[in-house]
Coordinates of C-alpha atoms in Angstrom, one line a residue:
Chain L
M1 CA -93.8 116.2 -5.3
V2 CA -95.7 113.7 -4.3
K3 CA -98.9 113.1 -6.2
T4 CA -101.1 110.6 -6.6
S5 CA -103.9 109.3 -9.0
S6 CA -107.2 107.5 -9.0
L7 CA -105.5 105.9 -5.5
T8 CA -108.3 102.5 -4.3
Y9 CA -107.9 100.2 -0.9
A10 CA -109.6 97.7 0.4
Y11 CA -109.7 95.7 3.2
G12 CA -110.6 92.1 2.6
D13 CA -114.0 91.8 0.7
E14 CA -115.3 95.7 3.0
Q15 CA -115.9 98.3 0.4
E16 CA -113.2 100.1 -1.6
M17 CA -111.7 103.5 -0.2
V18 CA -111.3 106.0 -3.2
F19 CA -108.6 108.3 -2.3
P20 CA -109.0 112.0 -3.9
D21 CA -105.1 112.9 -6.2
I22 CA -102.9 114.7 -4.8
D23 CA -99.9 116.9 -5.8
L24 CA -98.1 118.2 -3.7
P25 CA -94.5 120.2 -5.6
L26 CA -91.2 120.0 -3.6
G27 CA -90.8 121.7 0.4
Q28 CA -95.6 122.2 0.9
H29 CA -96.7 120.5 2.4
L30 CA -100.2 119.1 2.9
L31 CA -102.7 118.1 5.0
I32 CA -104.8 115.6 4.9
I33 CA -107.5 115.1 8.1
G34 CA -111.3 113.9 7.9
P35 CA -113.4 112.2 10.4
S36 CA -111.6 108.6 12.3
G37 CA -112.3 105.6 9.9
I38 CA -112.7 107.4 7.1
G39 CA -109.4 105.9 6.1
K40 CA -106.8 108.5 6.4
T41 CA -104.1 105.8 8.0
T42 CA -104.1 103.1 5.1
L43 CA -103.7 106.6 2.7
L44 CA -100.5 107.4 4.7
Y45 CA -99.7 103.6 4.3
L46 CA -100.4 103.2 0.3
M47 CA -98.1 106.3 -0.1
A48 CA -95.7 105.0 1.6
G49 CA -95.6 102.0 -0.7
L50 CA -96.0 99.7 2.8
L51 CA -99.6 98.5 1.3
P52 CA -100.2 98.3 -2.1
P53 CA -103.2 100.0 -3.3
V54 CA -106.6 97.7 -5.6
K55 CA -105.7 100.4 -8.1
G56 CA -104.0 103.8 -9.4
N57 CA -99.9 104.6 -8.1
V58 CA -98.1 106.9 -5.9
A59 CA -95.2 108.3 -8.2
I60 CA -92.8 110.6 -4.8
A61 CA -89.6 112.1 -5.8
G62 CA -90.6 111.4 -9.0
K63 CA -90.3 107.0 -9.2
E64 CA -93.3 105.2 -8.7
L65 CA -94.1 103.2 -6.5
D66 CA -95.5 100.3 -8.0
S67 CA -92.1 99.9 -10.3
L68 CA -89.6 99.2 -7.8
S69 CA -89.3 95.3 -6.5
R70 CA -90.6 94.3 -3.5
R71 CA -85.8 94.9 -1.7
E72 CA -85.5 98.6 -4.0
L73 CA -89.1 100.1 -2.8
D74 CA -87.1 99.6 0.8
K75 CA -84.1 100.7 0.4
F76 CA -85.9 103.3 -1.6
R77 CA -89.0 104.7 1.1
G78 CA -85.7 104.2 4.4
E79 CA -84.0 107.2 2.4
Q80 CA -86.9 108.8 1.0
I81 CA -89.4 108.8 3.8
G82 CA -89.8 109.1 7.1
L83 CA -92.6 108.0 8.5
I84 CA -93.9 109.5 12.3
F85 CA -96.9 107.3 14.0
Q86 CA -99.6 108.0 15.8
Q87 CA -98.4 105.6 18.1
Y88 CA -95.0 105.2 19.1
H89 CA -92.5 102.0 18.1
F90 CA -88.8 102.2 19.7
I91 CA -86.6 99.3 19.2
K92 CA -87.1 98.4 22.5
S93 CA -83.9 96.4 23.1
L94 CA -81.7 99.6 22.5
N95 CA -81.5 102.9 24.6
V96 CA -82.7 106.0 22.8
Q97 CA -79.1 106.6 20.8
D98 CA -78.6 103.3 19.5
N99 CA -83.0 103.6 17.6
L100 CA -81.3 106.9 16.0
V101 CA -78.1 105.4 15.4
L102 CA -80.4 102.4 13.9
R103 CA -81.7 104.9 12.0
Q104 CA -79.1 106.5 10.2
S105 CA -77.7 103.2 9.4
I106 CA -79.8 101.5 6.5
L107 CA -78.1 104.6 4.6
K108 CA -74.8 104.2 2.2
N109 CA -73.1 107.3 3.6
P110 CA -71.2 107.9 6.8
I111 CA -73.4 108.7 9.6
D112 CA -73.7 112.3 9.4
K113 CA -72.9 112.4 14.0
D114 CA -73.1 115.4 13.5
R115 CA -77.2 115.6 12.0
R116 CA -77.5 113.3 15.6
H117 CA -76.1 115.8 17.8
K118 CA -78.2 118.6 16.8
L119 CA -81.1 117.0 16.3
T120 CA -81.2 116.0 19.8
E121 CA -80.5 119.1 21.1
R122 CA -83.2 121.3 18.5
L123 CA -85.5 118.4 19.7
G124 CA -84.7 118.0 23.9
L125 CA -83.1 114.5 23.9
S126 CA -80.1 115.7 24.3
E127 CA -79.6 114.5 28.2
H128 CA -81.7 110.6 27.4
L129 CA -79.8 109.1 25.0
N130 CA -78.3 106.7 27.3
K131 CA -82.2 105.8 28.3
K132 CA -83.8 103.4 28.1
V133 CA -86.4 103.8 25.5
T134 CA -89.1 102.7 27.8
E135 CA -87.0 105.1 30.3
L136 CA -88.6 108.0 28.7
S137 CA -91.9 110.0 29.7
Q138 CA -94.4 110.4 26.9
G139 CA -93.5 113.5 25.6
Q140 CA -89.6 112.8 25.0
Q141 CA -91.5 109.4 23.6
Q142 CA -93.4 111.5 21.0
R143 CA -90.4 113.8 20.2
L144 CA -87.9 110.6 19.9
S145 CA -90.3 109.0 17.2
I146 CA -90.5 112.7 15.7
A147 CA -86.0 112.4 15.4
L148 CA -86.4 109.0 13.9
G149 CA -88.8 110.1 10.9
L150 CA -86.6 113.3 11.0
I151 CA -83.2 112.3 11.6
H152 CA -82.6 110.8 7.9
R153 CA -82.9 114.4 6.0
P154 CA -86.1 112.9 3.8
K155 CA -87.8 113.9 0.7
I156 CA -91.3 113.4 2.9
I157 CA -92.2 113.3 5.7
L158 CA -95.6 111.2 6.0
A159 CA -96.6 112.4 10.3
D160 CA -99.9 110.2 11.3
E161 CA -101.7 112.4 14.4
P162 CA -99.2 113.8 15.7
T163 CA -100.7 115.9 18.2
S164 CA -103.5 113.9 19.1
N165 CA -102.5 113.7 22.7
L166 CA -101.2 117.0 23.3
D167 CA -102.0 119.6 25.2
D168 CA -102.2 123.1 23.0
V169 CA -98.7 124.0 24.3
N170 CA -97.5 121.2 23.6
C171 CA -99.2 120.5 20.0
V172 CA -97.8 124.5 19.0
K173 CA -94.5 122.9 19.5
V174 CA -94.7 119.5 17.8
I175 CA -96.3 121.9 14.5
N176 CA -94.1 124.6 14.9
L177 CA -91.0 121.4 15.4
L178 CA -92.1 119.6 12.2
K179 CA -92.1 123.0 9.9
E180 CA -88.8 124.5 11.2
E181 CA -86.9 120.6 10.8
A182 CA -89.1 119.8 7.4
E183 CA -87.7 123.7 6.8
I184 CA -83.6 122.7 7.5
C185 CA -83.6 119.3 5.4
K186 CA -86.4 121.1 2.3
S187 CA -88.9 118.5 3.0
S188 CA -92.7 117.7 2.1
L189 CA -94.2 117.5 5.0
V190 CA -97.8 115.7 4.8
I191 CA -99.5 115.2 7.8
I192 CA -102.6 112.7 8.8
T193 CA -105.5 114.7 11.4
H194 CA -108.4 115.4 12.6
D195 CA -107.7 118.1 15.3
L196 CA -109.1 121.0 14.6
R197 CA -106.0 122.7 16.5
V198 CA -103.4 121.9 13.1
M199 CA -105.9 123.5 10.4
S200 CA -104.7 126.3 11.3
H201 CA -101.4 126.1 11.0
F202 CA -101.2 125.8 7.2
Q203 CA -102.9 126.5 3.7
N204 CA -102.7 123.1 2.4
R205 CA -105.6 120.4 2.6
V206 CA -107.2 117.4 1.2
E207 CA -110.7 116.5 2.6
L208 CA -111.5 113.3 2.8
Chain F
M1 CA -75.1 100.5 13.4
N2 CA -74.9 96.4 11.9
L3 CA -77.7 94.0 12.9
G4 CA -75.0 92.3 14.8
Y5 CA -75.3 94.5 17.5
L6 CA -78.9 94.8 17.6
A7 CA -78.7 90.6 17.2
Y8 CA -77.0 91.0 20.7
R9 CA -79.1 93.2 21.9
N10 CA -81.9 91.8 21.6
M11 CA -80.6 88.8 23.1
V12 CA -79.8 90.2 25.5
S13 CA -83.0 91.8 26.7
K14 CA -84.5 88.8 28.0
P15 CA -81.4 87.6 30.3
L16 CA -83.7 84.5 31.4
N17 CA -84.8 83.2 27.9
L18 CA -81.2 83.4 27.4
L19 CA -80.2 82.0 30.5
L20 CA -82.0 79.0 29.8
S21 CA -81.6 78.2 26.6
L22 CA -77.4 78.7 27.2
L23 CA -77.7 76.4 30.3
L24 CA -79.9 74.1 28.0
L25 CA -77.2 73.9 25.2
S26 CA -74.3 74.2 27.2
L27 CA -74.9 71.1 29.7
S28 CA -75.8 68.6 26.7
V29 CA -72.2 69.9 24.6
S30 CA -70.3 68.9 27.9
L31 CA -71.7 66.2 29.1
V32 CA -70.9 64.9 25.8
T33 CA -67.4 67.1 25.5
F34 CA -67.0 65.2 28.6
V35 CA -67.6 62.1 28.2
L36 CA -65.0 61.8 24.6
Q37 CA -62.7 63.0 26.4
L38 CA -62.4 61.0 29.3
N39 CA -62.8 57.9 27.2
K40 CA -60.8 58.8 24.5
Q41 CA -57.6 59.9 26.7
L42 CA -58.5 57.2 29.5
S43 CA -58.5 54.6 27.3
G44 CA -54.9 56.3 25.4
Q45 CA -53.6 56.1 29.0
L46 CA -54.4 52.8 29.6
N47 CA -53.1 50.9 26.9
K48 CA -49.8 53.6 27.0
N49 CA -49.6 51.8 30.0
I50 CA -50.5 48.3 29.6
A51 CA -48.8 48.2 26.2
P52 CA -44.9 46.9 26.9
F53 CA -47.0 43.3 28.5
D54 CA -48.8 40.8 27.1
M55 CA -49.7 38.9 29.8
V56 CA -49.0 39.1 34.0
V57 CA -48.4 35.9 36.4
G58 CA -50.1 36.7 39.8
A59 CA -51.9 35.1 42.1
K60 CA -55.1 33.4 42.0
G61 CA -57.7 36.0 41.8
S62 CA -59.9 38.2 39.8
P63 CA -57.7 38.7 36.3
L64 CA -58.4 42.4 36.3
Q65 CA -57.8 43.2 39.2
L66 CA -54.4 41.8 38.9
V67 CA -53.4 43.3 35.5
L68 CA -55.2 46.5 37.4
S69 CA -52.9 46.2 40.5
S70 CA -49.6 45.2 38.3
V71 CA -49.5 46.8 35.7
L72 CA -51.6 49.8 36.2
H73 CA -51.0 50.1 39.6
I74 CA -54.0 51.1 40.9
D75 CA -55.9 48.3 42.8
V76 CA -54.3 46.1 46.0
P77 CA -52.7 42.8 44.5
T78 CA -54.5 39.9 44.7
G79 CA -51.4 38.1 46.6
N80 CA -47.4 36.7 46.3
I81 CA -45.6 33.9 44.3
K82 CA -42.6 32.7 44.6
L83 CA -40.4 33.2 42.7
K84 CA -40.5 28.8 41.6
D85 CA -43.1 28.6 40.5
I86 CA -42.8 30.8 37.7
D87 CA -39.2 29.2 36.6
M88 CA -40.2 27.6 33.6
L89 CA -41.6 30.6 31.9
R90 CA -38.3 32.6 32.5
K91 CA -37.1 30.2 29.9
H92 CA -40.1 29.1 28.1
P93 CA -40.1 29.6 24.0
F94 CA -42.8 31.9 23.1
V95 CA -41.4 34.2 25.6
E96 CA -39.0 36.8 24.8
K97 CA -39.1 38.6 28.4
T98 CA -39.9 38.6 31.7
I99 CA -40.0 41.2 34.9
P100 CA -40.9 40.3 37.8
V101 CA -42.3 43.3 40.1
S102 CA -43.5 42.8 44.2
Y103 CA -44.6 46.5 46.0
G104 CA -46.2 46.6 49.5
D105 CA -45.1 49.9 50.9
N106 CA -45.2 53.3 50.3
Y107 CA -43.6 57.2 50.7
K108 CA -46.2 60.0 51.3
G109 CA -49.4 57.4 48.9
Y110 CA -46.4 56.9 45.8
R111 CA -45.6 53.3 45.8
L112 CA -42.3 51.8 46.5
L113 CA -41.8 49.7 43.3
G114 CA -39.0 46.3 43.4
T115 CA -38.5 45.5 39.9
E116 CA -35.1 45.7 37.2
L117 CA -34.2 47.9 35.2
E118 CA -35.6 47.4 32.4
Y119 CA -38.6 47.7 33.4
L120 CA -37.9 51.3 32.9
E121 CA -36.7 50.0 29.4
R122 CA -40.2 48.6 28.5
Y123 CA -41.9 52.6 28.8
N124 CA -38.8 53.8 27.4
A125 CA -38.2 55.9 31.1
E126 CA -34.8 58.0 30.2
L127 CA -33.2 59.9 33.1
Q128 CA -33.2 63.9 34.1
E129 CA -30.6 64.0 36.3
G130 CA -29.0 61.1 38.0
R131 CA -28.6 57.7 37.9
L132 CA -30.4 53.8 37.4
F133 CA -30.6 52.1 40.8
Q134 CA -27.6 49.6 41.1
K135 CA -27.9 48.7 44.4
S136 CA -30.7 48.3 47.2
F137 CA -32.2 51.3 49.1
E138 CA -31.2 53.2 46.1
V139 CA -34.7 55.1 44.0
V140 CA -35.0 56.6 41.2
A141 CA -38.0 58.4 40.8
G142 CA -41.1 58.8 38.4
H143 CA -41.2 62.8 36.9
G144 CA -45.2 63.2 38.4
V145 CA -43.7 62.2 42.0
S146 CA -40.9 64.2 42.2
T147 CA -43.0 66.6 41.1
R148 CA -45.5 66.0 43.7
L149 CA -43.5 65.9 46.2
N150 CA -41.0 68.0 45.3
L151 CA -37.6 65.7 45.5
K152 CA -33.9 66.4 44.7
L153 CA -31.0 64.3 44.4
G154 CA -29.5 62.4 47.4
D155 CA -32.9 63.1 49.2
T156 CA -33.5 60.1 52.0
F157 CA -36.8 58.8 53.0
T158 CA -38.4 55.3 54.8
S159 CA -41.4 53.9 53.5
S160 CA -44.8 53.2 54.7
H161 CA -46.3 49.7 55.0
G162 CA -49.4 49.4 52.1
L163 CA -49.8 51.2 49.3
V164 CA -52.5 54.7 50.8
G165 CA -50.5 57.1 52.7
G166 CA -50.0 57.2 56.1
G167 CA -48.7 52.8 57.4
D168 CA -46.2 52.0 59.5
G169 CA -42.5 52.3 59.0
H170 CA -40.1 50.8 58.1
D171 CA -37.4 53.4 59.8
D172 CA -34.7 51.1 59.8
H173 CA -33.7 51.3 55.4
L174 CA -33.4 54.6 53.8
Y175 CA -34.1 54.7 50.6
E176 CA -31.8 57.0 49.2
V177 CA -33.3 59.2 45.2
I178 CA -30.1 58.5 42.8
G179 CA -32.9 59.4 39.7
I180 CA -35.6 61.3 38.6
L181 CA -37.1 60.6 35.6
K182 CA -37.6 62.6 32.8
P183 CA -42.1 62.6 31.8
T184 CA -43.1 59.9 30.0
G185 CA -46.6 59.6 30.1
S186 CA -47.3 56.4 31.8
V187 CA -47.5 54.7 35.1
V188 CA -43.5 55.3 35.6
D189 CA -44.4 58.6 36.5
Q190 CA -46.6 58.3 39.4
L191 CA -43.6 55.2 40.8
L192 CA -40.5 55.4 42.8
I193 CA -38.6 52.6 41.9
S194 CA -35.5 50.9 43.1
N195 CA -34.5 46.6 42.5
L196 CA -36.5 43.7 43.1
E197 CA -33.8 43.1 46.9
S198 CA -34.8 46.8 48.4
V199 CA -38.2 45.1 49.1
W200 CA -37.0 42.0 50.0
E201 CA -34.6 43.1 52.0
A202 CA -36.8 45.6 53.7
H203 CA -39.4 43.6 55.2
S204 CA -37.5 40.7 56.0
H205 CA -35.5 42.6 58.3
E206 CA -38.7 44.0 59.5
D207 CA -39.6 40.4 60.1
A208 CA -36.5 39.8 62.0
E209 CA -37.3 42.4 64.1
H210 CA -41.1 40.9 64.9
D211 CA -39.9 37.6 65.3
E212 CA -36.8 36.7 66.8
S213 CA -35.8 33.3 65.9
S214 CA -36.0 33.5 62.6
E215 CA -33.0 34.4 60.9
E216 CA -32.2 37.6 58.1
H217 CA -32.9 36.9 54.8
H218 CA -33.8 34.1 54.5
D219 CA -38.0 34.6 55.0
D220 CA -40.3 36.1 53.2
S221 CA -42.5 38.6 55.2
H222 CA -44.8 40.1 52.2
E223 CA -47.7 39.5 54.4
E224 CA -48.3 42.8 53.8
H225 CA -48.3 43.1 49.8
G226 CA -51.2 40.4 50.0
D227 CA -51.9 37.9 52.7
Q228 CA -52.9 35.3 51.2
N229 CA -49.8 34.1 50.6
G230 CA -47.7 34.9 53.9
H231 CA -48.7 32.9 56.0
E232 CA -48.2 29.2 53.6
H233 CA -44.8 29.2 53.7
E234 CA -43.3 31.6 56.5
H235 CA -39.6 30.2 57.1
E236 CA -38.0 28.3 55.7
D237 CA -34.7 26.3 56.6
G238 CA -31.8 28.7 57.1
E239 CA -30.0 25.3 55.8
E240 CA -30.9 25.6 52.4
D241 CA -28.4 26.6 49.4
K242 CA -28.5 30.0 47.7
L243 CA -30.7 28.6 44.3
E244 CA -32.6 27.6 46.4
E245 CA -33.5 31.0 48.5
D246 CA -33.7 32.9 46.3
K247 CA -36.0 30.5 45.2
N248 CA -37.8 30.4 47.3
L249 CA -38.3 35.1 47.1
E250 CA -41.5 36.2 46.2
I251 CA -42.5 38.6 44.2
T252 CA -46.1 40.0 43.6
S253 CA -46.4 38.9 40.1
L254 CA -44.4 38.4 36.9
L255 CA -44.7 40.6 33.4
V256 CA -44.6 39.3 30.0
K257 CA -44.2 39.9 27.0
F258 CA -44.3 37.5 24.4
K259 CA -41.3 36.7 21.7
S260 CA -44.2 34.6 19.6
P261 CA -48.1 35.1 19.2
L262 CA -48.5 31.8 20.2
G263 CA -47.3 32.3 23.6
M264 CA -50.0 33.9 24.0
V265 CA -52.5 31.6 23.0
Q266 CA -51.4 28.4 25.2
L267 CA -49.5 29.8 27.9
P268 CA -52.2 32.1 29.9
R269 CA -54.5 28.9 29.3
F270 CA -51.9 26.4 30.4
I271 CA -50.7 28.5 33.6
N272 CA -54.6 28.7 34.9
E273 CA -54.3 25.2 34.2
N274 CA -51.6 23.6 35.5
T275 CA -50.6 26.1 38.0
S276 CA -50.6 27.6 41.2
V277 CA -51.0 30.9 39.9
Q278 CA -52.7 32.9 38.3
A279 CA -52.0 34.2 33.9
A280 CA -54.5 38.0 32.8
L281 CA -54.0 39.4 29.1
P282 CA -54.2 43.4 30.1
G283 CA -55.3 43.9 26.8
F284 CA -57.9 41.6 27.1
E285 CA -58.9 42.8 30.5
I286 CA -58.6 45.8 29.5
Q287 CA -61.1 46.2 26.9
R288 CA -63.2 44.1 28.4
L289 CA -62.8 47.3 31.3
M290 CA -63.6 49.9 28.4
G291 CA -66.4 47.5 28.0
L292 CA -67.9 48.1 30.7
L293 CA -67.4 52.0 31.3
G294 CA -68.5 52.2 27.4
S295 CA -71.5 51.2 27.9
G296 CA -72.0 54.1 30.4
A297 CA -70.3 56.7 28.1
T298 CA -73.3 55.1 25.3
T299 CA -76.1 56.0 28.6
I300 CA -74.3 60.0 29.5
N301 CA -74.4 60.3 25.7
G302 CA -77.8 59.1 25.2
I303 CA -78.9 62.3 28.5
A304 CA -76.4 64.2 26.8
L305 CA -78.3 64.2 23.3
A306 CA -82.0 64.4 25.0
I307 CA -80.9 67.7 26.3
L308 CA -79.2 68.7 23.3
L309 CA -82.7 67.9 21.4
V310 CA -84.0 69.4 23.9
S311 CA -81.8 72.4 24.0
G312 CA -82.4 72.7 20.3
L313 CA -85.7 73.1 20.4
S314 CA -85.9 75.9 22.9
I315 CA -83.9 77.9 21.0
F316 CA -86.6 76.9 18.5
I317 CA -89.3 78.1 20.7
S318 CA -87.2 81.2 22.3
L319 CA -86.7 83.1 18.9
L320 CA -90.5 81.8 17.9
K321 CA -91.4 83.9 20.9
T322 CA -89.1 86.8 20.0
I323 CA -89.9 86.9 16.8
R324 CA -94.0 87.3 17.3
E325 CA -93.4 89.1 20.1
R326 CA -91.2 91.6 18.8
R327 CA -93.4 91.3 15.5
Q328 CA -93.5 95.6 15.2
E329 CA -90.0 96.8 15.9
L330 CA -90.0 93.9 12.8
A331 CA -92.1 95.9 11.2
L332 CA -90.5 99.0 12.1
L333 CA -87.2 98.0 10.5
R334 CA -89.0 97.4 7.4
T335 CA -89.8 100.6 7.3
Y336 CA -86.1 101.9 8.5
G337 CA -85.4 100.2 5.0
F338 CA -83.9 96.6 6.6
H339 CA -85.3 94.4 4.1
T340 CA -87.2 90.7 4.8
R341 CA -83.4 88.6 4.3
Q342 CA -81.7 91.4 6.9
L343 CA -84.4 90.4 9.4
L344 CA -84.1 86.8 8.7
G345 CA -80.4 87.5 8.9
L346 CA -81.3 89.2 11.8
A347 CA -83.4 85.7 13.5
L348 CA -80.3 83.7 12.4
L349 CA -77.6 85.9 14.0
E350 CA -79.4 85.6 17.7
G351 CA -79.7 81.5 16.3
V352 CA -75.9 81.8 15.5
F353 CA -74.6 83.4 19.0
L354 CA -76.7 81.0 21.2
A355 CA -75.6 78.1 19.8
L356 CA -71.5 79.8 19.8
I357 CA -71.8 81.0 23.1
G358 CA -73.8 77.8 24.4
F359 CA -71.1 76.1 23.0
V360 CA -68.2 78.0 24.0
A361 CA -69.7 77.7 27.5
G362 CA -70.6 73.9 27.8
W363 CA -66.9 73.2 26.2
I364 CA -64.5 74.8 29.0
L365 CA -67.3 73.3 31.4
G366 CA -66.2 69.7 30.0
R367 CA -62.7 70.4 29.8
L368 CA -64.0 72.2 33.6
G369 CA -64.7 68.9 34.9
I370 CA -62.4 66.7 32.9
W371 CA -59.3 69.6 34.8
I372 CA -61.4 69.2 38.2
L373 CA -61.5 64.8 37.8
S374 CA -57.7 64.9 36.4
G375 CA -57.5 66.4 39.7
Y376 CA -59.0 63.8 42.1
M377 CA -57.9 60.9 40.5
S378 CA -54.0 62.3 40.6
A379 CA -54.5 62.0 44.3
T380 CA -56.1 58.9 44.7
Y381 CA -54.8 56.4 41.7
G382 CA -51.6 58.9 40.2
Y383 CA -53.3 59.3 36.5
T384 CA -53.5 62.7 35.0
F385 CA -55.5 63.9 32.2
Q386 CA -54.6 66.4 29.8
I387 CA -55.8 69.6 28.8
N388 CA -56.8 68.7 24.7
G389 CA -57.8 71.8 22.7
P390 CA -60.5 71.3 20.4
E391 CA -60.6 67.8 19.2
M392 CA -62.2 67.2 15.4
I393 CA -65.3 65.1 16.5
E394 CA -66.0 68.4 19.0
I395 CA -66.0 70.7 16.1
L396 CA -68.2 68.3 13.6
L397 CA -70.0 68.5 17.1
M398 CA -70.6 72.4 17.1
V399 CA -71.9 72.5 13.3
T400 CA -74.4 69.8 13.9
I401 CA -75.3 72.7 16.8
L402 CA -75.1 75.3 14.5
V403 CA -76.9 73.9 11.5
L404 CA -79.2 72.3 14.2
A405 CA -80.0 76.9 15.4
I406 CA -80.1 77.7 12.0
I407 CA -83.0 75.7 11.0
A408 CA -84.6 76.8 14.3
A409 CA -84.0 79.8 13.3
L410 CA -85.1 79.6 10.2
M411 CA -88.5 77.6 11.7
A412 CA -89.6 80.7 13.6
S413 CA -88.6 82.9 11.0
I414 CA -91.7 82.3 8.5
S415 CA -93.3 84.5 9.7
I416 CA -91.2 87.4 8.8
F417 CA -91.9 86.0 4.9
K418 CA -95.1 87.0 5.7
L419 CA -95.5 89.8 7.7
N420 CA -97.5 92.8 6.6
V421 CA -96.1 96.5 7.8
A422 CA -98.7 98.3 7.9
K423 CA -101.4 95.7 9.6
T424 CA -98.6 95.5 12.5
L425 CA -97.4 98.6 12.4
S426 CA -102.0 100.4 13.2
N427 CA -102.1 97.4 15.4
E428 CA -101.3 98.1 19.3

């Protein structure tokens, strides 16, 4: 499902970061671990096609990202990849519901209302749909961020430190939630973390 | 959800920025459209009102005042003239038609004009109901007067001195409304029109009341019309024959239509140099007046243009700010699968929305101004302005503003092309 080979990246004149090859079959999950500053987020952006690698390439669902035009890549990313960011990013002028609708609307098929209702219900967001995103609590924002990464049934979910701001109880909740949703959508889950609490929940791991 | 909705939400999420941009834009649009309309309608109305006559002859004074008072009926007259002073004009070979007018009284602020039936013909005024006047103290009412004063056939009234509402009344002469005119879109709509004799009789009778020794019908007491001439030739001897009598009667002015363009060249000069009366050319005077107003209009248009430029700048700056502030949201949209051109479309839509709303609001504001001015003008001068639909030049103005807004949005959006999604999303 996700395949990288000899990925290399460098910010400006800084030393090149060379990443280990990844080969993740469909439906399997992967943990990418390592200390801060080692380039975990960079790897995630490379896999999402948001950064062009200096060397090597990324293939997702059998498609090499560097074979796509810029526009095709945007479309491919929007359809196939779900991103869950460490820092929450929302459209602040839209309410919770409209943020989700906007994420769905990039897909050509009619907007799946049912999917939205069920997902927001499972994530406990149903009562907050008409709120401004800035009115949500931290925990609610985290769940909305997860919902935005999942709502379009991506083939691959890339999550960047999804548990870093959470206490133990919520940490377990979020991990289970991600696993369940990945199961429902038959997606592969790639989680970047330096959180030891996450380790025990996943077998596959790559260490940077 | 489409980008239009997102652009709209983005726009209204900063109400103060929005208000400032819209205010500037609509202010400039309203100024421009207001001045354009005012100029157009005013000159249209003035030209329509002066079209039936080439020259007006009245007492000496300001030629502009003579035209304003005797043709447009928005000023006080320069004085009176005697029929005998203008006798030569009536038979002059260059002259096609002369129509005497006499006035000085009003009913509830609307002028009572004594003239001949031909006056109505010159303005193509037709009867809506009733008939034209045949004898003294029969009055046909212009459409505007009849509507506003709710006059009906058979209504009677007494006139008052002066040209504005109030003043002493001529209680002994009862005017009767015998006809109501169709709307003409000219000054006739705002007049109450009778024959000349009505005006003469009303004033001579009154004079008799004031001065027992004078004989009825022989005197002229047109002090009310224009004080200058009134006293100079007060009481004629009662033994003059009818013709002499007639020739000593006074009118306020004589409206002249030329047969030959030569009249336009020769007669005004001749009259002004050789007689005790003056001639004025309405076309020339109105052109002069519009020239004066025109420089005012140019100034206002200049101011409006300056505001328009500032408003364009404000739209540019507000979009630039918006795009800078929303860099992360734009980057987020890229991860959602929106491509650069769609993000550009978002900025353009916002600019176009602003321009459209600003234009429409400004246009409505401008028309509102015309409407308010029309109310004031009709109360004071009997002039009304119409609320017209969008004019060609206004649509051009809108297109110009749209193009400006699109250019501003494009310039503000350059950074979208250089957006580094990964970096922008990582930097809080």
